[in-house]
Coordinates of C-alpha atoms in Angstrom, one line a residue:
M14 CA 0.0 0.1 0.1
L15 CA 1.1 3.3 -1.0
G16 CA 1.5 6.1 1.6
L17 CA 0.2 9.4 0.7
V18 CA 1.6 12.5 2.0
T19 CA -0.9 15.2 2.6
K20 CA -0.6 18.8 3.4
E21 CA -2.8 20.0 6.3
K22 CA -4.3 23.1 5.0
M23 CA -3.5 26.5 6.9
K24 CA -6.7 28.8 7.9
H25 CA -6.1 32.4 7.1
Y26 CA -8.4 34.8 8.6
R27 CA -9.3 38.4 7.8
L28 CA -9.7 40.6 10.8
K29 CA -11.6 43.8 11.2
V30 CA -9.8 45.7 13.9
S31 CA -11.7 48.9 14.9
I32 CA -11.1 51.3 18.2
I33 CA -14.4 50.9 20.0
S34 CA -14.5 54.8 21.2
I35 CA -14.0 56.1 17.4
P36 CA -16.4 55.5 14.9
R37 CA -15.5 54.8 11.2
V38 CA -11.9 54.1 11.9
Y39 CA -10.8 50.6 11.4
R40 CA -7.9 48.3 10.0
L41 CA -8.4 44.9 7.9
I42 CA -5.5 42.7 8.7
E43 CA -5.2 39.3 7.2
V44 CA -3.2 36.8 9.4
S45 CA -2.1 33.1 8.9
G46 CA -3.4 30.7 12.0
N47 CA 0.3 30.0 13.0
I48 CA 1.0 33.7 13.9
T49 CA 1.2 34.5 17.4
F50 CA -1.3 37.0 19.5
E51 CA 2.2 38.9 20.1
D52 CA 2.6 39.2 16.3
L53 CA -1.1 40.4 16.0
H54 CA -0.5 43.0 18.7
D55 CA 2.5 44.1 17.0
A56 CA 0.7 44.4 13.6
I57 CA -2.5 46.7 15.2
F58 CA 0.3 48.6 17.1
D59 CA 2.0 49.6 13.6
A60 CA -1.5 49.9 11.8
F61 CA -2.6 52.5 14.2
D62 CA 0.8 54.3 14.3
R63 CA 1.5 54.0 17.8
Y64 CA 5.1 54.6 19.0
D65 CA 4.9 54.0 23.0
P66 CA 4.8 50.4 23.7
H67 CA 2.8 49.4 26.5
L68 CA 0.8 46.2 28.4
Y69 CA -2.0 44.6 26.2
S70 CA -4.8 41.8 26.4
F71 CA -6.7 40.0 24.1
F72 CA -10.3 38.8 25.7
I73 CA -11.7 35.9 23.6
T74 CA -15.4 36.9 24.0
R75 CA -16.4 35.1 20.8
K76 CA -19.2 37.7 20.7
D77 CA -19.5 41.2 20.5
T78 CA -20.4 42.9 23.9
K79 CA -20.1 46.3 25.4
N80 CA -20.4 45.0 29.0
I81 CA -17.0 45.2 30.5
Q82 CA -17.4 42.8 33.2
T83 CA -18.5 40.4 30.2
I84 CA -15.2 41.0 28.3
Y85 CA -13.1 40.7 31.7
R86 CA -14.6 37.3 32.4
A87 CA -13.9 36.1 29.1
P88 CA -10.7 34.0 28.3
E89 CA -7.4 36.3 28.5
I90 CA -4.1 36.2 26.3
T91 CA -1.8 38.5 27.3
H92 CA 1.6 40.2 27.2
P93 CA 4.2 37.9 27.9
Q94 CA 5.3 40.3 31.0
N95 CA 1.5 40.0 32.3
T96 CA 1.0 36.3 32.6
E97 CA 0.9 36.0 36.4
D98 CA -2.4 36.7 38.2
F99 CA -2.7 40.0 39.4
M100 CA -3.6 38.9 42.9
G101 CA -1.4 35.9 42.6
V102 CA -4.3 33.4 43.5
G103 CA -5.2 32.4 40.0
P104 CA -3.4 30.4 37.4
P105 CA -1.0 32.1 34.9
K106 CA -2.9 33.7 31.9
P107 CA -1.6 32.4 28.4
S108 CA 1.3 34.3 26.7
A109 CA 0.3 36.2 23.7
A110 CA 4.1 35.1 22.6
R111 CA 3.2 31.5 22.6
T112 CA -0.4 31.2 21.6
R113 CA -1.3 31.2 17.9
I114 CA -4.2 32.6 16.4
G115 CA -5.2 28.9 14.7
D116 CA -5.2 27.8 18.4
L117 CA -8.7 29.0 19.0
D118 CA -10.4 27.8 16.3
L119 CA -12.2 30.8 15.6
A120 CA -15.4 31.1 13.2
A121 CA -16.2 33.8 10.7
K122 CA -18.3 36.7 12.4
E123 CA -17.1 35.8 15.9
V124 CA -15.6 39.0 17.9
F125 CA -13.1 39.3 20.5
H126 CA -11.7 42.3 22.3
Y127 CA -8.0 43.8 22.7
L128 CA -7.0 46.2 25.2
F129 CA -3.8 48.2 24.8
D130 CA -2.3 50.3 27.5
F131 CA -3.6 49.3 31.0
G132 CA -3.6 53.2 31.9
D133 CA -5.2 54.9 28.9
D134 CA -7.5 51.9 28.0
W135 CA -7.6 51.9 24.3
W136 CA -10.4 49.1 23.7
H137 CA -10.6 47.5 20.1
R138 CA -13.2 45.1 18.7
I139 CA -11.7 42.7 16.4
R140 CA -14.3 40.8 14.1
V141 CA -13.4 37.6 12.1
E142 CA -14.6 38.9 8.5
K143 CA -13.5 35.8 6.6
I144 CA -11.8 32.6 6.9
T145 CA -9.8 30.8 4.1
D146 CA -7.8 27.7 3.7
T147 CA -4.5 27.8 1.9
P148 CA -2.2 24.8 0.9
D149 CA 0.9 26.4 2.5
N150 CA 2.0 27.0 5.8
V151 CA 3.6 30.4 5.5
R152 CA 3.3 32.6 8.3
S153 CA 1.6 35.9 7.0
I154 CA 0.5 39.0 8.6
G155 CA -0.3 42.3 6.8
V156 CA -2.6 45.1 6.8
V157 CA -4.9 44.9 4.0
K158 CA -7.0 48.1 4.0
V159 CA -7.1 51.4 6.3
V160 CA -10.0 53.2 6.8
G161 CA -9.9 56.5 8.8
E162 CA -6.8 58.4 10.3
S163 CA -5.2 57.0 13.3
P164 CA -5.8 58.9 16.5
E165 CA -2.8 60.2 18.4
Q166 CA -1.8 57.9 21.1
Y167 CA -1.7 60.6 23.7
P168 CA -4.6 63.0 22.6
D169 CA -4.6 65.0 25.9
C170 CA -0.8 65.2 25.9
D171 CA 0.1 69.0 25.6
E172 CA 3.5 69.8 24.1
D173 CA 4.2 71.6 27.7
D174 CA 3.6 68.3 29.3
E175 CA 6.8 66.6 27.6
T176 CA 9.2 69.2 29.3

């Protein structure tokens, strides 16, 4: 009997990343399932023209919600330096550097949330717009559409405050 070699198909995701408090500003980012959430964070960071790094977390709500308690109760994937439970009583949270997008088995139209900068609270909504299968396992990530201007990272920052 001949052994057939089959290639496992790689899922690619088109994600619509919007800033919750700013209407009509979003980025479409396409990612392969083998990139990490840290890679996705880096792409969002660059796509919105940010320059000052901060801690971040992804909350896997799987549906859209505006209820902050619901978001915080969802499974969290976080910055590698933020994996220990804040109060030291819970188990460590999954690291964004080790968790791949494909690990979650996301479905089209599912939504998850991303918080950048735990002080300024830049909340984002990420909607899975489309999922396709490709025959290769090449890691890929890229912005495919930009709508609206990126907001300033520190909009309330006065030039005099910097001195």
